[in-house]
mmCIF file of C-alpha atoms in Angstrom:
data_model
loop_
_atom_site.group_PDB
_atom_site.id
_atom_site.type_symbol
_atom_site.label_atom_id
_atom_site.label_comp_id
_atom_site.label_asym_id
_atom_site.label_seq_id
_atom_site.Cartn_x
_atom_site.Cartn_y
_atom_site.Cartn_z
ATOM 1 C CA MET A 1 0.005 0.007 0.009
ATOM 2 C CA PRO A 2 1.565 3.356 -1.005
ATOM 3 C CA HIS A 3 2.375 5.784 1.785
ATOM 4 C CA PHE A 4 1.114 9.334 1.326
ATOM 5 C CA THR A 5 2.553 12.485 2.842
ATOM 6 C CA LYS A 6 0.950 15.922 2.732
ATOM 7 C CA ASN A 7 2.552 19.340 3.143
ATOM 8 C CA SER A 8 1.418 22.913 2.674
ATOM 9 C CA MET A 9 3.443 25.366 0.659
ATOM 10 C CA PRO A 10 3.059 28.711 -1.152
ATOM 11 C CA TRP A 11 3.152 28.420 -4.953
ATOM 12 C CA PHE A 12 3.967 30.874 -7.737
ATOM 13 C CA ASN A 13 3.295 34.603 -7.739
ATOM 14 C CA PHE A 14 -0.191 34.213 -9.182
ATOM 15 C CA ALA A 15 -1.262 32.470 -5.983
ATOM 16 C CA LYS A 16 0.457 34.382 -3.195
ATOM 17 C CA THR A 17 -2.610 34.247 -1.002
ATOM 18 C CA ALA A 18 -3.557 30.641 -1.791
ATOM 19 C CA GLU A 19 -2.419 27.592 0.101
ATOM 20 C CA TYR A 20 -1.216 24.686 -1.980
ATOM 21 C CA VAL A 21 -1.025 21.133 -0.736
ATOM 22 C CA VAL A 22 1.607 18.638 -1.805
ATOM 23 C CA MET A 23 0.671 14.959 -1.778
ATOM 24 C CA SER A 24 3.371 12.360 -2.368
ATOM 25 C CA THR A 25 3.533 8.593 -2.688
ATOM 26 C CA THR A 26 5.893 5.923 -3.950
ATOM 27 C CA VAL A 27 4.256 3.623 -6.474
ATOM 28 C CA ASP A 28 5.428 0.038 -6.973
ATOM 29 C CA ILE A 29 3.722 -1.943 -9.738
ATOM 30 C CA CYS A 30 4.352 -5.113 -11.686
ATOM 31 C CA MET A 31 5.222 -4.043 -15.218
ATOM 32 C CA PHE A 32 3.617 -7.055 -16.918
ATOM 33 C CA ASN A 33 6.363 -6.678 -19.549
ATOM 34 C CA PHE A 34 4.723 -3.497 -20.808
ATOM 35 C CA ILE A 35 8.031 -2.024 -22.014
ATOM 36 C CA PRO A 36 8.832 -4.774 -24.569
ATOM 37 C CA LYS A 37 5.149 -4.924 -25.509
ATOM 38 C CA VAL A 38 4.896 -1.237 -26.357
ATOM 39 C CA LYS A 39 8.232 -1.354 -28.180
ATOM 40 C CA GLU A 40 6.870 -4.202 -30.327
ATOM 41 C CA ARG A 41 4.094 -1.847 -31.325
ATOM 42 C CA LYS A 42 6.654 0.892 -32.027
ATOM 43 C CA ILE A 43 5.451 3.042 -29.142
ATOM 44 C CA LYS A 44 7.947 4.835 -26.930
ATOM 45 C CA PRO A 45 7.618 3.672 -23.294
ATOM 46 C CA VAL A 46 7.476 7.298 -22.104
ATOM 47 C CA HIS A 47 4.556 7.987 -24.483
ATOM 48 C CA PHE A 48 2.691 4.935 -23.190
ATOM 49 C CA PHE A 49 3.381 5.958 -19.598
ATOM 50 C CA LEU A 50 2.005 9.455 -20.183
ATOM 51 C CA TYR A 51 -0.985 8.108 -22.055
ATOM 52 C CA ALA A 52 -1.786 5.563 -19.340
ATOM 53 C CA LEU A 53 -1.473 8.194 -16.589
ATOM 54 C CA SER A 54 -3.549 10.783 -18.467
ATOM 55 C CA LYS A 55 -6.214 8.206 -19.272
ATOM 56 C CA ALA A 56 -6.383 7.299 -15.573
ATOM 57 C CA GLN A 57 -6.833 10.962 -14.643
ATOM 58 C CA TRP A 58 -9.522 11.487 -17.229
ATOM 59 C CA GLU A 59 -11.523 8.455 -16.146
ATOM 60 C CA ILE A 60 -11.863 9.856 -12.612
ATOM 61 C CA PRO A 61 -14.250 12.853 -12.820
ATOM 62 C CA ASN A 62 -12.748 14.670 -9.839
ATOM 63 C CA PHE A 63 -9.291 14.635 -11.434
ATOM 64 C CA ARG A 64 -10.639 16.765 -14.275
ATOM 65 C CA LEU A 65 -11.378 19.598 -11.831
ATOM 66 C CA ARG A 66 -9.445 22.858 -11.915
ATOM 67 C CA ILE A 67 -9.851 26.103 -9.988
ATOM 68 C CA GLU A 68 -11.150 29.139 -11.879
ATOM 69 C CA ASN A 69 -12.032 32.308 -9.958
ATOM 70 C CA GLY A 70 -11.866 30.339 -6.732
ATOM 71 C CA LYS A 71 -14.339 27.635 -7.813
ATOM 72 C CA PRO A 72 -13.923 24.082 -9.126
ATOM 73 C CA LYS A 73 -14.453 23.751 -12.866
ATOM 74 C CA GLU A 74 -14.238 20.704 -15.142
ATOM 75 C CA ILE A 75 -11.706 21.011 -17.964
ATOM 76 C CA ASP A 76 -11.780 19.396 -21.398
ATOM 77 C CA SER A 77 -8.134 18.400 -21.940
ATOM 78 C CA LEU A 78 -4.925 17.387 -20.197
ATOM 79 C CA ILE A 79 -1.363 18.412 -21.044
ATOM 80 C CA CYS A 80 1.687 16.182 -20.677
ATOM 81 C CA THR A 81 5.340 17.149 -20.903
ATOM 82 C CA TYR A 82 8.682 15.436 -20.539
ATOM 83 C CA PRO A 83 12.341 16.315 -21.193
ATOM 84 C CA VAL A 84 14.151 15.429 -24.413
ATOM 85 C CA LYS A 85 17.742 15.943 -25.457
ATOM 86 C CA ASN A 86 18.363 18.979 -27.644
ATOM 87 C CA PRO A 87 21.564 19.755 -29.581
ATOM 88 C CA HIS A 88 21.096 23.512 -28.979
ATOM 89 C CA ILE A 89 20.553 23.322 -25.210
ATOM 90 C CA GLU A 90 20.960 20.576 -22.636
ATOM 91 C CA LEU A 91 17.218 19.879 -22.310
ATOM 92 C CA ASN A 92 14.056 20.836 -24.054
ATOM 93 C CA HIS A 93 10.512 19.632 -23.433
ATOM 94 C CA SER A 94 8.003 17.773 -25.523
ATOM 95 C CA ILE A 95 4.435 18.847 -24.836
ATOM 96 C CA ILE A 96 1.460 16.643 -25.723
ATOM 97 C CA ASN A 97 -2.248 17.310 -25.472
ATOM 98 C CA TYR A 98 -4.242 14.287 -24.222
ATOM 99 C CA GLN A 99 -7.575 14.085 -26.046
ATOM 100 C CA HIS A 100 -10.024 11.844 -24.236
ATOM 101 C CA ASP A 101 -12.008 11.009 -27.377
ATOM 102 C CA LYS A 102 -8.917 9.801 -29.267
ATOM 103 C CA GLY A 103 -6.859 6.659 -28.847
ATOM 104 C CA ILE A 104 -3.201 5.983 -28.259
ATOM 105 C CA ALA A 105 -2.448 6.059 -32.016
ATOM 106 C CA THR A 106 -3.392 9.749 -32.150
ATOM 107 C CA PHE A 107 -1.596 10.476 -28.913
ATOM 108 C CA THR A 108 1.701 8.876 -30.039
ATOM 109 C CA LYS A 109 1.458 10.579 -33.445
ATOM 110 C CA GLU A 110 1.143 13.964 -31.787
ATOM 111 C CA ALA A 111 3.872 13.030 -29.304
ATOM 112 C CA LEU A 112 6.320 12.221 -32.097
ATOM 113 C CA LYS A 113 5.595 15.582 -33.740
ATOM 114 C CA SER A 114 6.199 17.359 -30.452
ATOM 115 C CA ASP A 115 9.391 15.363 -29.891
ATOM 116 C CA HIS A 116 10.687 16.517 -33.289
ATOM 117 C CA ILE A 117 9.937 20.149 -32.462
ATOM 118 C CA ALA A 118 11.559 19.838 -29.041
ATOM 119 C CA VAL A 119 14.717 18.251 -30.418
ATOM 120 C CA ASN A 120 15.127 20.894 -33.126
ATOM 121 C CA GLU A 121 13.919 24.000 -31.284
ATOM 122 C CA LYS A 122 16.627 26.533 -30.506
ATOM 123 C CA ALA A 123 17.019 28.079 -27.098
ATOM 124 C CA ALA A 124 13.927 30.049 -26.137
ATOM 125 C CA VAL A 125 15.902 33.204 -25.426
ATOM 126 C CA SER A 126 17.054 33.437 -29.052
ATOM 127 C CA GLU A 127 13.593 32.910 -30.616
ATOM 128 C CA PRO A 128 11.022 34.121 -28.098
ATOM 129 C CA LEU A 129 8.167 34.423 -30.596
ATOM 130 C CA THR A 130 8.370 30.768 -31.592
ATOM 131 C CA SER A 131 9.241 29.382 -28.209
ATOM 132 C CA ASN A 132 6.484 30.517 -25.872
ATOM 133 C CA TRP A 133 5.491 26.925 -25.242
ATOM 134 C CA PHE A 134 9.022 26.312 -24.012
ATOM 135 C CA LEU A 135 9.028 29.335 -21.751
ATOM 136 C CA ALA A 136 5.747 28.209 -20.193
ATOM 137 C CA SER A 137 7.107 24.809 -19.235
ATOM 138 C CA ILE A 138 10.807 25.160 -18.468
ATOM 139 C CA ALA A 139 10.428 26.257 -14.845
ATOM 140 C CA PRO A 140 8.447 23.315 -13.438
ATOM 141 C CA PHE A 141 9.866 20.591 -15.690
ATOM 142 C CA LEU A 142 13.543 19.727 -15.588
ATOM 143 C CA ASP A 143 14.154 16.081 -14.799
ATOM 144 C CA PHE A 144 10.875 14.227 -14.580
ATOM 145 C CA THR A 145 7.840 13.080 -16.464
ATOM 146 C CA SER A 146 4.737 15.068 -15.699
ATOM 147 C CA SER A 147 1.100 15.600 -16.475
ATOM 148 C CA CYS A 148 -1.321 18.503 -15.963
ATOM 149 C CA PRO A 149 1.246 21.313 -15.616
ATOM 150 C CA THR A 150 0.288 24.186 -13.334
ATOM 151 C CA VAL A 151 0.167 27.269 -15.555
ATOM 152 C CA ASN A 152 -2.008 30.244 -14.652
ATOM 153 C CA TYR A 153 -2.221 33.428 -16.657
ATOM 154 C CA HIS A 154 -5.961 34.114 -16.442
ATOM 155 C CA GLY A 155 -7.091 33.021 -12.999
ATOM 156 C CA PHE A 156 -7.119 29.343 -14.012
ATOM 157 C CA CYS A 157 -5.340 26.949 -11.689
ATOM 158 C CA SER A 158 -4.449 23.334 -12.484
ATOM 159 C CA PRO A 159 -3.018 20.642 -10.270
ATOM 160 C CA LEU A 160 0.473 19.462 -11.095
ATOM 161 C CA PHE A 161 1.220 15.741 -11.168
ATOM 162 C CA LEU A 162 4.877 14.719 -11.307
ATOM 163 C CA ALA A 163 6.302 11.250 -11.746
ATOM 164 C CA SER A 164 10.020 10.937 -11.008
ATOM 165 C CA ARG A 165 12.787 8.706 -9.558
ATOM 166 C CA PHE A 166 12.030 5.772 -11.844
ATOM 167 C CA THR A 167 13.699 2.481 -11.010
ATOM 168 C CA ILE A 168 13.248 -0.937 -12.612
ATOM 169 C CA GLN A 169 14.128 -4.028 -10.610
ATOM 170 C CA GLY A 170 13.191 -7.429 -11.922
ATOM 171 C CA ASP A 171 9.605 -7.195 -13.161
ATOM 172 C CA SER A 172 8.742 -4.214 -10.951
ATOM 173 C CA LEU A 173 8.582 -0.533 -11.782
ATOM 174 C CA SER A 174 8.908 1.986 -8.950
ATOM 175 C CA PHE A 175 8.486 5.736 -9.142
ATOM 176 C CA LYS A 176 7.544 8.689 -6.969
ATOM 177 C CA LEU A 177 4.266 10.453 -7.713
ATOM 178 C CA ASN A 178 3.757 14.001 -6.435
ATOM 179 C CA SER A 179 0.639 16.108 -6.714
ATOM 180 C CA THR A 180 0.546 19.834 -5.988
ATOM 181 C CA LEU A 181 -2.951 21.293 -5.843
ATOM 182 C CA ASN A 182 -5.000 24.131 -4.522
ATOM 183 C CA SER A 183 -6.409 23.343 -1.070
ATOM 184 C CA THR A 184 -9.905 23.861 -2.472
ATOM 185 C CA LEU A 185 -9.501 20.619 -4.437
ATOM 186 C CA LEU A 186 -8.028 18.577 -1.595
ATOM 187 C CA ASN A 187 -11.260 16.836 -0.633
ATOM 188 C CA HIS A 188 -12.008 16.001 -4.262
ATOM 189 C CA PHE A 189 -8.764 14.130 -4.989
ATOM 190 C CA ASP A 190 -8.010 10.548 -4.017
ATOM 191 C CA LEU A 191 -4.438 9.874 -5.164
ATOM 192 C CA GLN A 192 -4.800 6.186 -4.342
ATOM 193 C CA ASN A 193 -7.644 5.967 -6.848
ATOM 194 C CA LEU A 194 -5.420 7.508 -9.491
ATOM 195 C CA VAL A 195 -2.628 5.043 -8.735
ATOM 196 C CA GLN A 196 -5.046 2.115 -9.034
ATOM 197 C CA LYS A 197 -6.443 3.340 -12.353
ATOM 198 C CA PHE A 198 -2.960 3.856 -13.715
ATOM 199 C CA THR A 199 -1.876 0.408 -12.508
ATOM 200 C CA ASP A 200 -4.895 -1.118 -14.277
ATOM 201 C CA ASN A 201 -3.917 0.631 -17.493
ATOM 202 C CA ILE A 202 -0.345 -0.675 -17.251
ATOM 203 C CA ALA A 203 -1.645 -4.191 -16.639
ATOM 204 C CA ASP A 204 -3.996 -3.891 -19.651
ATOM 205 C CA VAL A 205 -1.279 -2.875 -22.115
ATOM 206 C CA ASP A 206 -2.574 -5.204 -24.868
ATOM 207 C CA LYS A 207 -6.086 -3.777 -24.809
ATOM 208 C CA LEU A 208 -4.892 -0.203 -24.421
ATOM 209 C CA THR A 209 -2.511 -0.326 -27.385
ATOM 210 C CA ASN A 210 -5.083 -2.040 -29.608
ATOM 211 C CA ASN A 211 -7.943 0.317 -28.793
ATOM 212 C CA ASN A 212 -8.195 3.691 -30.515
ATOM 213 C CA GLY A 213 -11.406 4.725 -28.805
ATOM 214 C CA HIS A 214 -12.509 5.726 -25.349
ATOM 215 C CA LYS A 215 -15.631 5.260 -23.386
ATOM 216 C CA LYS A 216 -17.304 8.543 -22.655
ATOM 217 C CA PRO A 217 -16.334 9.555 -19.099
ATOM 218 C CA LEU A 218 -18.899 10.184 -16.421
ATOM 219 C CA LYS A 219 -19.972 13.779 -15.981
ATOM 220 C CA ASN A 220 -18.743 15.453 -12.838
ATOM 221 C CA THR A 221 -21.510 16.287 -10.402
ATOM 222 C CA ILE A 222 -19.564 19.043 -8.552
ATOM 223 C CA SER A 223 -20.774 22.575 -9.242
#
């Protein structure tokens, strides 16, 4: 059973008066040989990981909640990002939009496009007009895989889920999962539920990689 810790911390300038809560757990799951399986299907393991995690978030109505003007609001998309090597700078970041009504084929296609851009993009400081996406993501994302980045320019606040410290031992995959969220959402989130959904997706790699559709998620009942 994962162990959860919670801490309170101030977040970026846009939320000086808001209290943010950090939830953390170490996740240990049996990989069910998902890495060789996704490679057989010519899918990058990191793309499958992000897809499985995003799908798990989307299938739990409360995990689609964000804070806008101090109130919970359901969003219609998720954003994933992860670091890639770049010849111009040490790291750049691939950014992928998870679309709940599309399958993994669409997700990986978009991911490969984003990877290509990230690898070839010059440093953001030299081309600011074409690199805003990079500027928006460089601060929170340096050495980990993440989903739902916290970016707020218009009073819209998203939780930040970070997966890091990956280790593979035998047939087990271990990683640390952190969630930083506005305290207003604390009672709506059950991180254990997210871990279980994600684990189920990893275990169901065959079905997930052969299915291009999604069941329509349940509508959130929170107003």
